[in-house]
Structures are given as structure tokens and as C-alpha cells.
Coordinates of C-alpha atoms in Angstrom, one line a residue:
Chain F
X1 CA -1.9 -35.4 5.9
X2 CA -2.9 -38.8 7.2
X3 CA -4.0 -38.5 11.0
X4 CA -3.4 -42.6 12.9
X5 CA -6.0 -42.6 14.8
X6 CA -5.2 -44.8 17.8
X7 CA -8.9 -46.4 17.4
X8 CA -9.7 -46.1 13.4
X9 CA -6.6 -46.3 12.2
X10 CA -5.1 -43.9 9.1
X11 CA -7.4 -41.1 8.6
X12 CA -7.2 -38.3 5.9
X13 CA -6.8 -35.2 8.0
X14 CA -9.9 -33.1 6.6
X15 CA -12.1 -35.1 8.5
X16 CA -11.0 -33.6 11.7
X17 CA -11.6 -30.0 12.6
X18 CA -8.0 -28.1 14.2
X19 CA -8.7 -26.9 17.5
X20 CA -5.1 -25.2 17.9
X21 CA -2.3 -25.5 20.5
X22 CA -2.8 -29.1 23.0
X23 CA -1.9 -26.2 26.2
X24 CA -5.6 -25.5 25.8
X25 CA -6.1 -28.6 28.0
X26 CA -4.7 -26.9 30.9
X27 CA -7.5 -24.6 31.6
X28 CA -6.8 -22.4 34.8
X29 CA -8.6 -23.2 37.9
X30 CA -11.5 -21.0 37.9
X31 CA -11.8 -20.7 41.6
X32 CA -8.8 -18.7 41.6
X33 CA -7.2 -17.8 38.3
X34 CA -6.5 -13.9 38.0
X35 CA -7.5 -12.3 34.8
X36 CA -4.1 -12.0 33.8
X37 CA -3.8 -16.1 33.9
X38 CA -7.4 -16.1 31.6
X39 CA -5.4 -13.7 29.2
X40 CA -2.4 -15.5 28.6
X41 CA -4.5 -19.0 28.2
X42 CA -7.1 -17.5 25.7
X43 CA -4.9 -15.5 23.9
X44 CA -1.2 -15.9 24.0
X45 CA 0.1 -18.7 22.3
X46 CA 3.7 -20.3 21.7
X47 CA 3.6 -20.8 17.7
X48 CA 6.6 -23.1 17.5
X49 CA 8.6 -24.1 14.4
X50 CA 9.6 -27.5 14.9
X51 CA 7.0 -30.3 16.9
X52 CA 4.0 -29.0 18.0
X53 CA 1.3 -30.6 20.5
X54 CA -2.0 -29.9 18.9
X55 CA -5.9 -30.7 19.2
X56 CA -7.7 -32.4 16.5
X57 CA -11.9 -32.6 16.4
X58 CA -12.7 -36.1 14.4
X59 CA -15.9 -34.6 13.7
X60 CA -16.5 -36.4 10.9
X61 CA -15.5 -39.7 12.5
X62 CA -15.8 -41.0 16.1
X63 CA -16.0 -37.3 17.6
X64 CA -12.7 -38.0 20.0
X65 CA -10.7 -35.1 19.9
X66 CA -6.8 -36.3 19.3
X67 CA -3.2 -34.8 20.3
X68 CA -1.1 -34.8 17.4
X69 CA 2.3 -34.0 17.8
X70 CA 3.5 -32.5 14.5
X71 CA 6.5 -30.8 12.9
X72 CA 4.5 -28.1 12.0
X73 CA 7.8 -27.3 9.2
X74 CA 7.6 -30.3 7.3
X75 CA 3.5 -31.6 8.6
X76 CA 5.3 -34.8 9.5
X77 CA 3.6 -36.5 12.3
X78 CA 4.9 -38.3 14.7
X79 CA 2.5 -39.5 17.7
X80 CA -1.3 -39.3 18.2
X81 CA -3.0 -40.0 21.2
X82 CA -6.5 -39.6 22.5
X83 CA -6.7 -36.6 24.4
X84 CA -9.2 -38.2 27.1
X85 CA -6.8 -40.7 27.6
X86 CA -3.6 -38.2 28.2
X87 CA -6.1 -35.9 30.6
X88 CA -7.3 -39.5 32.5
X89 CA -3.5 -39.0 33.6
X90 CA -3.6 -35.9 35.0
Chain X
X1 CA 18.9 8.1 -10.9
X2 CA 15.3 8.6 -11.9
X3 CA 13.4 6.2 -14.2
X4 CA 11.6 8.2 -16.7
X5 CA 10.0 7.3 -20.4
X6 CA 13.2 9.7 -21.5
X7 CA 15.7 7.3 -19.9
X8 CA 14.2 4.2 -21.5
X9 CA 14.5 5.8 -24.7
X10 CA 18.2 7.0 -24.2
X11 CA 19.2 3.9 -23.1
X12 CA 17.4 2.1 -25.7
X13 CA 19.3 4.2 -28.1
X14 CA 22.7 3.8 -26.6
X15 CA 22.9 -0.3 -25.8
X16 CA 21.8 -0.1 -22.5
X17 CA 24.7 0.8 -20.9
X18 CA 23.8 3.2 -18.5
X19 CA 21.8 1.1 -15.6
X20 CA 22.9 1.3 -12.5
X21 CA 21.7 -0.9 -9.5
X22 CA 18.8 -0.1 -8.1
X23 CA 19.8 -0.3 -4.1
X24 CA 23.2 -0.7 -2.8
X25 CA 24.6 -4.1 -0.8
X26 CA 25.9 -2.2 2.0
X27 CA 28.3 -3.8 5.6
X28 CA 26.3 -3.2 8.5
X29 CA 27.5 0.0 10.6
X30 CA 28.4 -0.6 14.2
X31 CA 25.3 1.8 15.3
X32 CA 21.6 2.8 13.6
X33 CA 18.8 5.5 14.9
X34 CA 16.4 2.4 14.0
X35 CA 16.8 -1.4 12.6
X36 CA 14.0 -2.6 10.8
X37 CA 13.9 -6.2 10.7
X38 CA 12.0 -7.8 8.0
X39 CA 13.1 -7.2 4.5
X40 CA 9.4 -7.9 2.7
X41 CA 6.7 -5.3 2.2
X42 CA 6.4 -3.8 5.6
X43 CA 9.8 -3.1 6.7
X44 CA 11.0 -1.7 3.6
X45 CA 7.7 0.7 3.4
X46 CA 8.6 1.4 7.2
X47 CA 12.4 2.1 6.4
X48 CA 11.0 4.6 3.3
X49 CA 8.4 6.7 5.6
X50 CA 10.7 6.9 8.3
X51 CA 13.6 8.4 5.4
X52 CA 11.2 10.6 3.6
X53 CA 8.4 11.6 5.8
X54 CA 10.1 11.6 9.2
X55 CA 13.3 12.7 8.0
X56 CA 15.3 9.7 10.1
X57 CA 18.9 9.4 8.7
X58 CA 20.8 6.5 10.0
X59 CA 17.8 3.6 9.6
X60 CA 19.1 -0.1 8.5
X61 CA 16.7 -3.1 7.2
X62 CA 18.3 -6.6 7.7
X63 CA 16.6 -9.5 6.1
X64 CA 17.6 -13.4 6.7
X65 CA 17.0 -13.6 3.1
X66 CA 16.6 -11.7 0.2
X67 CA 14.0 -8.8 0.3
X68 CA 10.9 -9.8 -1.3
X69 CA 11.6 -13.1 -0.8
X70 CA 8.1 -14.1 1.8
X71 CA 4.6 -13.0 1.7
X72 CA 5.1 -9.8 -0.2
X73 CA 6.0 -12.0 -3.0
X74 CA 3.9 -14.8 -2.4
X75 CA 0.3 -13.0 -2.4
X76 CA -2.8 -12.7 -4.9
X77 CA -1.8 -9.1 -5.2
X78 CA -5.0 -7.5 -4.0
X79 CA -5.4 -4.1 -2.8
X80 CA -9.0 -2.9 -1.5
X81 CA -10.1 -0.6 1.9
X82 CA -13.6 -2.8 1.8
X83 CA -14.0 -3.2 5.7
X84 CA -16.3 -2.4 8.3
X85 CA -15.0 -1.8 11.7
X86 CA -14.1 1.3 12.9
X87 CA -10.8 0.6 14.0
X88 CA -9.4 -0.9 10.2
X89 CA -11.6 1.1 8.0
X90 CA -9.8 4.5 8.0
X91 CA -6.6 2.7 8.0
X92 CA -7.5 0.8 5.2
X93 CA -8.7 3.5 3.2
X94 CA -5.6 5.5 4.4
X95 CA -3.4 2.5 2.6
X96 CA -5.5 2.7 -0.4
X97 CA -4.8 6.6 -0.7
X98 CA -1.1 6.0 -0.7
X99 CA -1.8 2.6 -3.3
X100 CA -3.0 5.6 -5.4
X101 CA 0.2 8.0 -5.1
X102 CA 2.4 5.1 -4.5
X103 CA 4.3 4.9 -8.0
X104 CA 5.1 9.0 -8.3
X105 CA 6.0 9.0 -4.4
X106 CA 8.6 5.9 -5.2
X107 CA 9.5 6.9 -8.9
X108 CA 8.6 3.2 -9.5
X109 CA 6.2 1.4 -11.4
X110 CA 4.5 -0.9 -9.3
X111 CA 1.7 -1.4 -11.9
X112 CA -1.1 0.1 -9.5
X113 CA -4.4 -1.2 -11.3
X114 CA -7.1 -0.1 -10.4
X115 CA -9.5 -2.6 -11.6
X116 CA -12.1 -2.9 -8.9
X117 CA -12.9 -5.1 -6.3
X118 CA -16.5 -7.1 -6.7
X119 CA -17.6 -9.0 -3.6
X120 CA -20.9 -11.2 -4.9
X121 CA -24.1 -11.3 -3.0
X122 CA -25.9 -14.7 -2.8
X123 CA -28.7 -13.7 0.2
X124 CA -30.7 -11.6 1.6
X125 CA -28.8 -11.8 4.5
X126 CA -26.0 -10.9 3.0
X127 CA -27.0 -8.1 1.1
X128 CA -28.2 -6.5 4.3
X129 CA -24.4 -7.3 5.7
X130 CA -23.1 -5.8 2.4
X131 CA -25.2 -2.4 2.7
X132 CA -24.1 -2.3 6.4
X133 CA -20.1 -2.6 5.3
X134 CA -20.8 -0.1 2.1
X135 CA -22.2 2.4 4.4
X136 CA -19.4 1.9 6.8
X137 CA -17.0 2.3 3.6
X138 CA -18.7 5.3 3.0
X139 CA -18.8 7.7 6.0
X140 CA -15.0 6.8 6.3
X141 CA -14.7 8.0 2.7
X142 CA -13.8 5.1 0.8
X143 CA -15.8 4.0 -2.2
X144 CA -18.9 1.6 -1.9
X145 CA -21.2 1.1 -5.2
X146 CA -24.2 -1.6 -4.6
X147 CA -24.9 -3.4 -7.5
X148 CA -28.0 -5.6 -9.2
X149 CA -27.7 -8.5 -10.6
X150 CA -28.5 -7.3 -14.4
X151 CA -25.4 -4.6 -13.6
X152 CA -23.3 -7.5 -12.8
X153 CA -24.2 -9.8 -15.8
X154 CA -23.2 -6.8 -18.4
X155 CA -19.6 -6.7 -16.2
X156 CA -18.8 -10.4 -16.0
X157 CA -21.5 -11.9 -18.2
X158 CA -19.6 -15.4 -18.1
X159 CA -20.3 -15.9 -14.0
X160 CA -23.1 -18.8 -13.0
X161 CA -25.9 -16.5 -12.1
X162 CA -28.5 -19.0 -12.0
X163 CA -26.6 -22.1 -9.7
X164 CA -29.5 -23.4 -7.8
X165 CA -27.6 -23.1 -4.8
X166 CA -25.6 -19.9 -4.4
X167 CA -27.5 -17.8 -7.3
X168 CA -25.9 -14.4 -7.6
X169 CA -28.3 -11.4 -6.4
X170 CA -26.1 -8.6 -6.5
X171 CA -22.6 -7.5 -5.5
X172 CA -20.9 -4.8 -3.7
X173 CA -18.1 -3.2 -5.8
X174 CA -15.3 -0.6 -4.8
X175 CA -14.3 0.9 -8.2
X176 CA -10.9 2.2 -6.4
X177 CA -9.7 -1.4 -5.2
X178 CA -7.9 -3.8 -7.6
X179 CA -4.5 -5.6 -8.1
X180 CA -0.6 -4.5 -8.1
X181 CA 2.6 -5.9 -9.0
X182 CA 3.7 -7.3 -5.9
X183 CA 7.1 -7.8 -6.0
X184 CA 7.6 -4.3 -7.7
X185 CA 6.3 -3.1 -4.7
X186 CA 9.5 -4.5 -2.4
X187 CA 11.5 -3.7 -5.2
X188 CA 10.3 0.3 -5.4
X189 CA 10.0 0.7 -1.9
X190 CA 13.7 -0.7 -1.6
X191 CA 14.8 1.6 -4.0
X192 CA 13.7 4.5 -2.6
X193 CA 14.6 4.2 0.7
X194 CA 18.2 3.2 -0.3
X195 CA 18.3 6.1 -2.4
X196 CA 17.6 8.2 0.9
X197 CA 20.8 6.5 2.8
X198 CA 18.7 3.9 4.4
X199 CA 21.3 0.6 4.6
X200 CA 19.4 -2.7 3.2
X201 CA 21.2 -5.8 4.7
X202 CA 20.5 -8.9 3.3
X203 CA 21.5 -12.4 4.0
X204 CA 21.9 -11.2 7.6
X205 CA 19.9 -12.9 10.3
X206 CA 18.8 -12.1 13.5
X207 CA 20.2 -14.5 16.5
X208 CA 18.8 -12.7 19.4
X209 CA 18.3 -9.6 20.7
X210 CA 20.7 -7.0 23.7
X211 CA 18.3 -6.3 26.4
X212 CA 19.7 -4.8 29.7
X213 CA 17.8 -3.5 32.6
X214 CA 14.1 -3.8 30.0
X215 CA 15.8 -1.6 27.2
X216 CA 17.0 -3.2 24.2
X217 CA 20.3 -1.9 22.5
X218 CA 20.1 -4.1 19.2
X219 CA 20.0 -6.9 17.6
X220 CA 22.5 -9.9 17.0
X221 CA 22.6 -11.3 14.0
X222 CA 24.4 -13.6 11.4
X223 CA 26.9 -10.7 10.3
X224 CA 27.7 -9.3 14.3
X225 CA 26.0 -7.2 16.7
X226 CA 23.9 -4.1 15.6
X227 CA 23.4 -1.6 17.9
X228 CA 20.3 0.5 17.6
X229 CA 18.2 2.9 19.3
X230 CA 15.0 1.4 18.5
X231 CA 14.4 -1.9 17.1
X232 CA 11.5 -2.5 14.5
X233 CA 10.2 -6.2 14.1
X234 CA 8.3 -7.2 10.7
X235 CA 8.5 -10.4 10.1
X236 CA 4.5 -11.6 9.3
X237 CA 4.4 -15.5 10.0
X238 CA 8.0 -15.6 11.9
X239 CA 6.5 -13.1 14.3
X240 CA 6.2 -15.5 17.2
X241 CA 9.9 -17.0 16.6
X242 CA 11.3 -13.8 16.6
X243 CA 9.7 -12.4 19.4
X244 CA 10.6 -15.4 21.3
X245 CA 14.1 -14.5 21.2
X246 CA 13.1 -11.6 23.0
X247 CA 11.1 -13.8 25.7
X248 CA 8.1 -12.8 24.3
X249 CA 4.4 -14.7 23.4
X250 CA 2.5 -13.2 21.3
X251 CA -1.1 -13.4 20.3
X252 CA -0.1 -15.0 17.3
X253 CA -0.9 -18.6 15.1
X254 CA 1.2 -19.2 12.0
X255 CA -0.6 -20.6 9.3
X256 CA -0.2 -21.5 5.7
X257 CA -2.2 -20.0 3.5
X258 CA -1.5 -21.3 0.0
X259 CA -2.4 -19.6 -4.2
X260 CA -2.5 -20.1 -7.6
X261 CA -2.3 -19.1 -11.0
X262 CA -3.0 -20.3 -14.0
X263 CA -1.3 -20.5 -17.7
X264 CA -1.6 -17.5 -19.1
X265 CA -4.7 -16.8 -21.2
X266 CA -6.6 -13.9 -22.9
X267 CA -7.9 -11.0 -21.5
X268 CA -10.7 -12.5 -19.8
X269 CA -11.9 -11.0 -16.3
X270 CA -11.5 -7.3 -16.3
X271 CA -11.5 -7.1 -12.1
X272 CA -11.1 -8.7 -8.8
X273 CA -13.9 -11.2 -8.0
X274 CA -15.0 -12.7 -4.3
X275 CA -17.4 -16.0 -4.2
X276 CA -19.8 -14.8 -1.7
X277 CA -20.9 -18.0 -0.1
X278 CA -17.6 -19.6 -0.2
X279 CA -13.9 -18.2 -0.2
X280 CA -12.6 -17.6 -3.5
X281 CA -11.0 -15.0 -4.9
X282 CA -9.5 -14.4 -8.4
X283 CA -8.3 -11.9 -10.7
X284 CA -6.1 -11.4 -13.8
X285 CA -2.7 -11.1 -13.8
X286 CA -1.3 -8.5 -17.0
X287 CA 0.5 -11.9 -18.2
X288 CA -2.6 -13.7 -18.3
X289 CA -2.5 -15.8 -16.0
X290 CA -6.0 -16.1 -13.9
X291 CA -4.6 -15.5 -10.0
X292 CA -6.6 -17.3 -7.1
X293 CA -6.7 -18.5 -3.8
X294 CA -9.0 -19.3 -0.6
X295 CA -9.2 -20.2 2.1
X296 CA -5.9 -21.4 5.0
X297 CA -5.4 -24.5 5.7
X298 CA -6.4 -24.2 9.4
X299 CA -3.3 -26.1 10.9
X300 CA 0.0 -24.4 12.4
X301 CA 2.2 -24.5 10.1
X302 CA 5.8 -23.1 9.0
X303 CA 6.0 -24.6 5.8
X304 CA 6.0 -22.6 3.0
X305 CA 3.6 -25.2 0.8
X306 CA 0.0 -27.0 1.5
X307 CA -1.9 -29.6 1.5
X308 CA -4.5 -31.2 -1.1
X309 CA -8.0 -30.8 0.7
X310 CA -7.5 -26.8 0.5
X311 CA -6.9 -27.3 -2.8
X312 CA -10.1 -29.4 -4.0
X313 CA -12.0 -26.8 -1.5
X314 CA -10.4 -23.2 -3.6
X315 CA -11.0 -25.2 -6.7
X316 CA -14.9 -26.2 -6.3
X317 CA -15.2 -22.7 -5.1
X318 CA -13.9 -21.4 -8.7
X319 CA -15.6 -23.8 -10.3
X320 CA -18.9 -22.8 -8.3
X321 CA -18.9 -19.0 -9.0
X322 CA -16.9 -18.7 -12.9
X323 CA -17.4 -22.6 -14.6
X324 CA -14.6 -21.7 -17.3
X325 CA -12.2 -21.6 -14.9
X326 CA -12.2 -25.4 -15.0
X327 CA -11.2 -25.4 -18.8
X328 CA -7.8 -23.2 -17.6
X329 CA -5.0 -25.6 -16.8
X330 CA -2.9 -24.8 -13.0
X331 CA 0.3 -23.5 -13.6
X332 CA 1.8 -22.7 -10.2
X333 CA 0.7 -23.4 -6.8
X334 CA 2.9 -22.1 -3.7
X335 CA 2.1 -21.4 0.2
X336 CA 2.5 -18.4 2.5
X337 CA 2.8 -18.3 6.0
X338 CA 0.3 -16.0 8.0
X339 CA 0.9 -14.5 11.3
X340 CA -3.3 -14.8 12.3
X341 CA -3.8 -13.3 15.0
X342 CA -6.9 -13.5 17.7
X343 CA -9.0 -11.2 16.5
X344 CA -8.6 -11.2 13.1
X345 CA -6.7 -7.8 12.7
X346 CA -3.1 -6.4 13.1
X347 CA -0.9 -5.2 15.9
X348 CA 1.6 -1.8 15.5
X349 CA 2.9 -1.2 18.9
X350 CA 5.4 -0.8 21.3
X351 CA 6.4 -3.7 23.7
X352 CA 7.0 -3.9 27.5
X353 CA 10.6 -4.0 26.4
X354 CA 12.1 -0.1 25.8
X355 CA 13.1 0.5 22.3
X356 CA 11.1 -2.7 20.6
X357 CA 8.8 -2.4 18.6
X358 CA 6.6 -4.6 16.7
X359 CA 4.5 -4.9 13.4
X360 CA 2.2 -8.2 12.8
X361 CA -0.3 -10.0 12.8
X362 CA -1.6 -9.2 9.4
X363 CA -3.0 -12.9 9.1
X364 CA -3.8 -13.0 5.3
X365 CA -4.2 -9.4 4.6
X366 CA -1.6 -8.4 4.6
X367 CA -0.2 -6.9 1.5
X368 CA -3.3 -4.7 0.7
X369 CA -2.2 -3.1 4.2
X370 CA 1.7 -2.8 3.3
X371 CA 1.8 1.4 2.2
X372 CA 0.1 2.4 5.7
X373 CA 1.7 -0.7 7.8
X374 CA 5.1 1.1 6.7
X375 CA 3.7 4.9 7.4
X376 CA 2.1 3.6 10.6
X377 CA 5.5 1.9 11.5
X378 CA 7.3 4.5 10.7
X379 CA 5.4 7.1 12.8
X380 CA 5.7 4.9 16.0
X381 CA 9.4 4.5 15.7
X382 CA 9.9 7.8 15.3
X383 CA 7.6 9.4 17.5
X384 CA 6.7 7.1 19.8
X385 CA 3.1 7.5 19.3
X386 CA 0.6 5.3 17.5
X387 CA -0.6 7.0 13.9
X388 CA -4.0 8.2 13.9
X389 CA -5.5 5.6 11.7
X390 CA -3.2 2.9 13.7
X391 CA -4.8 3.8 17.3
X392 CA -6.8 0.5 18.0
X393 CA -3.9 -1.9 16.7
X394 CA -2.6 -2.3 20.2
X395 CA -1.2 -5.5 22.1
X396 CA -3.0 -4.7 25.4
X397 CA -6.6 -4.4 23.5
X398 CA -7.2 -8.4 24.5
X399 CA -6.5 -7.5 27.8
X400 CA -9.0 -4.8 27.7
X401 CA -11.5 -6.4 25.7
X402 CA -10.9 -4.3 22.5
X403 CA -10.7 -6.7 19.5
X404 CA -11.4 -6.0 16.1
X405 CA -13.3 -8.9 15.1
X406 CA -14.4 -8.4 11.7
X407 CA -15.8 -11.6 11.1
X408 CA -16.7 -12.1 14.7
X409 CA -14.8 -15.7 15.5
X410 CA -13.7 -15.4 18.7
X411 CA -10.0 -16.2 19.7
X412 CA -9.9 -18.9 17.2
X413 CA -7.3 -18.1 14.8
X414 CA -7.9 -20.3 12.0
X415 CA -11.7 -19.2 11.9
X416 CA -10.7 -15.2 10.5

């Protein structure tokens, strides 16, 4: 798989290391999360067949970490973004 | 009918005329005891126990597919009880006890080798790790055999002892491990639960799921509603999509993981090797053909096929451990996909939902696991309790704080 990274360019995907599922930017507030919140974000997961927001390490690269959306039944991507840039806007 | 060397003859004598099918291609009925859905490994193994050891009459397996058709069919065939945690280990060995019985039990020959299973030592470090899991093999009574070096080189003289990186120092065999026919295995176990009245639907899939007021009362599928009193789910990397019909999220990546076999060659490797400082795995298939695989590719992913940098990575790590290997040319290459879960380890439990059930979460190890997934299964659906070797493979345990972490990752699913 070829990862566009919106600063490098094309990249071949093993230089990146998977981090998993792009909902593990929304941590909970830890001020006032209740276990059961903490249990569903470290564990539960949605596991999709179709497009899929996910977190990719460029660790060996720039070290950003990227969300790449991607049909995770054919690998095709379709949009990559830098994940500082997406959490600037929330 | 039962296979036997006399009926081979007899029908070798008499043209062959006189073989029947081996399972039936049966309508649904409007009404089951139990559905099983998941036509591979598991939930035909769960549909057998629940015929033969729990006496359950009226059981139905529906497949989207044909059985056999997913992981069960797609693996490197390996069966070994090798762990270390006290919560897989006797179920493990449990599985490997009915590996042993498997073929008289199903009056099928499922080509149950046991070879043995050599994991390869290339530390210290890990020879104290591989002491630590033999003893744990041990006191659960499996089979754990330390071995030198100079035992090794008489076994498998041809493997790079002397790399000047990963030297091999030893190995840890079980003698009781080694391969099986995999598909024979869907194939028997099919067989002889049909043969015990249990319906096997295939081509059938499952839409959704009848829940009223938290019970469910079957399933929905391609070929009409089922009703059933309990509802099984084994589905390994659809897990998550089927659940989801029934609102469900589970703890639960899918992955690919992909293997590979070679053109078929001489007798040449007389057991299961593991590449201790990498991930590589290989044995020989009775056709020849040298059988391998490694690592997943770490992504989600549904799709039945991989990518390229897993395959340079399984390849160096044949290379690295057995040189020859690269003189063998790659015949076949295909992907599986693996429900990994948090921990590491399985799940056979009940859900919040009365009369649903569910089986998964085997991430890649799945097929070493199928005889006691099936008896495990098969004792929950139709007792309603877990099976004693089953006890710690519970949905609630990471609430609790009660994973079985073999390798110790963390909640990182690509990582086990």
C-alpha cells in the first residue's frame, strides 16, 4: 500500500507503524469518565468492513501520525490527513 | 455408512458404485433447539459435541458459504498445547487430547500427524522463557522436552546453527504437537454431525437477528427466518459484523494474516519448526509442499489476500533460520482474516442478550483450538455454563481486569 502523505508525498506503507481505529483520538475526559467509558475506549472497537478511519505512526519518516481512511476490503485509500491537523479542529 | 479399509476394498472391487454423500443438503426447518452460525471449524465441531456428547437433537449450522470455505481451510495446519498461562494451557492440552481421538471419534481421516512441534532458542533469555512455558506445559500435563543444540543438529541437521546473529542454542520440543489435514477436519466433523440429524445449511446467510424484550428467537437469513432457542455465533474474522447486527461491539480487530506453500518437494523436514527470534513457522505438507507463514500484516483488514512487505518479512525469516528454503520455488500464497482480540486469547461466552451466544476471537490460533472450541461451545449452549477448561474466556474479564496476555502487549491487537 502506498500511504500520500500530505507533507512527503507517496510513501510505501511499511514505513508507518498501525496504531488501530482513528476513535482513539477521542480519549474521555479524565476528570469525569466512569470506568465503563475507559472500557469501551480501550477495548471495544467497531471493526468495519467497508472505510475505515485509522492511525498511522510514520516512524520511519517525519514521525507525524496520519488518518487514513481506508476500505479495509479492498486496502484502497482514499484520504489522508495529518492527525494534528484534524485534532487542531476540535 | 462407515468408512473402513473393508469398504475401500469392496468398492474398489465393485467400480465404485456404492458412495454415498457424505452430509445431506437439507431446507431449513421453521424451528431448531440451537443454530450454529459459522459453517468452518468451530461451528461444525460445536454442532458434533452438542449431537454426540450432549445428546441435543434438533441443532442446525448455516453458513453464507460453503463449509470449510474460511480460516479452517486457509491455515498452516498446526496443532500444538505449547502455552503458558493458566487460563489457555489446560484448554489447550484438552484440544490436543481430542486432536489424538479425533479420527476414531469422527470415523474420518483427518490425517492427525503427530510430528512434533520445535520452537528454537537463540538466548539466554529465551531459554529461561522456554523452561518457564515447558514447566507450565508440564504441571498441566502436556508434553515439554528441552533440547541442546547437538540434539537439534541430529533432528534437522540442514538449519543455520552458526548465523552470527540469531545462532541456534537449543529448542523446546512437544513430541505430541504436529500438523493435520485441515480441510478434512470440516469435512469429518460435518459428517458426523449430519449423520447424527444435525441440519448443515449452506449458501444461507444471516441478515440480522429477532430480539424482543433482550431475548433473541433466531436468526434471519438469506433462505427466511429461523427460529431458535439459542443462537451460536462462530464466525472468526466476521465476528464484529455479525455481532453488529445484533448491536453489539466487540473486543475485536480483524486482521489479515496471510501463508504459503511451496511446490512440492522430497521428504525434507520431518516436523513443525518456529524461528525463535523472528516469526516463522514451517512444516511439510504429505504432498511435499514446505507450508509457512508469519507474521499479520498489522492493518484492519477484510480482505482475504495481503500485501508485499509481509511477504519479504516471512520470507527473510525462512531464509534466516533453514537457507534451502530459498532454492524452493512459491507455489501458492493466500490470506486469512483473524478476529485478534485484546488480549491475545479467545472469548466462549454468553451475551447480555438471552439466548446468544458467542465463540471468537481466536486471532491466529485458531485451528489448533478447533476440537475443544467446538466441545467448549457446545457445553455452554447446552448447559449454560462455561466448560471447565473454558472458565477464563469470558467477555467481562477486560472489565475486570482478567486478560490472558500471553505475550504481554497490552490492548493492542496487532502486537499478539
Amino acid at each position: 500500500m502506498i500511504i500520500n502523505h500530505p507533507l512527503l508525498g507517496p510513501r510505501d506503507s511499511a514505513e508507518f507503524v498501525y496504531l488501530g481505529a482513528a476513535t482513539l483520538m477521542d480519549r474521555p475526559d479524565p476528570d469525569t469518565a466512569t470506568a465503563e467509558e475507559w472500557h469501551d475506549y480501550g477495548y471495544l472497537r467497531d471493526n468495519p468492513a467497508g472505510p475505515h478511519r485509522e492511525l498511522w505512526f510514520h516512524e520511519g519518516g517525519d514521525r507525524s501520525i496520519l488518518i487514513v481512511t481506508r476500505n479495509t476490503t479492498t486496502h484502497e485509500i482514499t484520504a489522508v490527513e495529518l492527525a494534528r491537523t484534524v485534532g487542531a479542529r476540535t | 455408512m462407515r468408512y473402513s479399509g473393508f469398504k475401500v476394498i469392496k468398492e474398489a472391487l465393485t467400480g465404485h458404485k456404492g458412495w454415498t454423500q457424505a452430509w445431506r443438503d437439507p431446507e431449513p426447518q421453521a424451528q431448531y433447539d440451537i443454530v450454529i452460525i459459522g459453517g468452518g471449524g468451530h461451528g461444525l465441531a460445536t454442532a458434533h459435541y452438542l449431537a454426540s456428547v450432549y445428546g441435543e437433537r434438533r441443532v442446525a449450522v448455516i453458513e453464507k458459504g460453503w463449509i470449510g470455505g474460511g480460516n479452517v481451510g486457509r491455515n498452516t495446519t498446526i496443532i500444538r498445547s505449547n502455552y503458558l498461562l493458566d487460563g489457555n494451557e489446560p484448554f489447550y492440552e484438552f484440544s490436543l487430547k481430542l486432536w489424538e481421538g479425533l479420527e476414531q471419534d469422527l470415523n474420518y481421516n483427518a490425517m492427525v500427524s503427530q510430528r512434533g512441534i520445535m520452537n528454537l532458542i537463540h538466548s539466554d533469555a529465551q531459554r529461561d522463557a522456554f523452561i518457564r512455558r515447558g514447566n507450565a506445559m508440564i504441571l498441566n500435563g502436556a508434553d515439554a522436552e528441552l533440547l541442546s543444540e547437538a540434539q537439534i543438529r541430529l533432528e534437522y541437521p540442514f538449519l543455520n546453527f552458526d548465523d552470527a546473529r540469531f545462532p541456534i542454542k537449543g529448542g523446546l520440543a512437544q513430541r505430541r504437537g504436529g500438523t493435520v489435514r485441515h480441510d478434512a477436519v470440516a469435512w469429518g466433523y460435518a459428517r458426523a454431525a449430519d449423520s447424527r440429524g444435525v441440519d448443515i445449511i449452506q449458501n444461507c446467510e444471516v441478515i440480522g437477528f429477532r430480539i424482543e424484550d433482550g431475548t433473541c428467537l433466531g436468526v434471519e437469513t438469506s433462505k427466511g427466518f429461523i427460529g431458535a432457542g439459542r443462537v451460536g455465533c462462530a464466525v472468526a474474522g466476521n465476528s464484529s459484523r455479525l455481532m453488529a447486527k445484533a448491536g453489539m461491539r466487540l473486543p475485536i480487530e480483524s486482521h489479515v494474516l496471510q501463508a504459503f506453500v511451496s511446490e512440492g518437494l522430497k521428504p525434507v523436514l520431518p516436523g513443525v519448526i518456529t524461528f525463535g527470534a523472528g516469526h516463522f513457522y514451517v512444516s511439510q505438507s504429505d504432498k511435499g509442499g514446505l507450508v509457512f507463514g508469519g507474521d499479520i500484516d498489522g492493518y484492519n483488514s477484510y480482505a482475504q489476500r495481503g500485501n508485499l512487505p509481509v511477504v519479504e518479512d516471512v520470507c527473510e525469516g525462512g531464509m534466516a533460520i533453514m537457507p534451502m528454503i530459498g532454492r524452493a520455488r512459491l507455489l501458492r500464497m493466500w490470506g486469512g482474516i483473524m478476529d485478534m482480540s485484546m488480549d491475545g486469547s479467545p472469548i466462549i461466552d454468553r451475551t447480555h442478550i438471552d439466548g446468544l451466544y458467542f465463540n471468537g476471537g481466536w486471532c491466529y490460533g485458531g485451528f489448533k483450538a478447533t476440537p475443544a472450541s467446538g466441545y467448549a461451545f457446545a457445553h455452554l449452549l447446552a448447559r449454560d455454563e462455561p466448560h471447565e477448561t473454558a472458565t477464563a474466556y469470558r467477555f467481562d474479564r477486560f472489565r475486570t481486569g482478567h486478560m490472558i496476555d500471553e505475550k504481554g502487549m497490552g490492548n493492542q491487537p496487532n502486537l499478539h
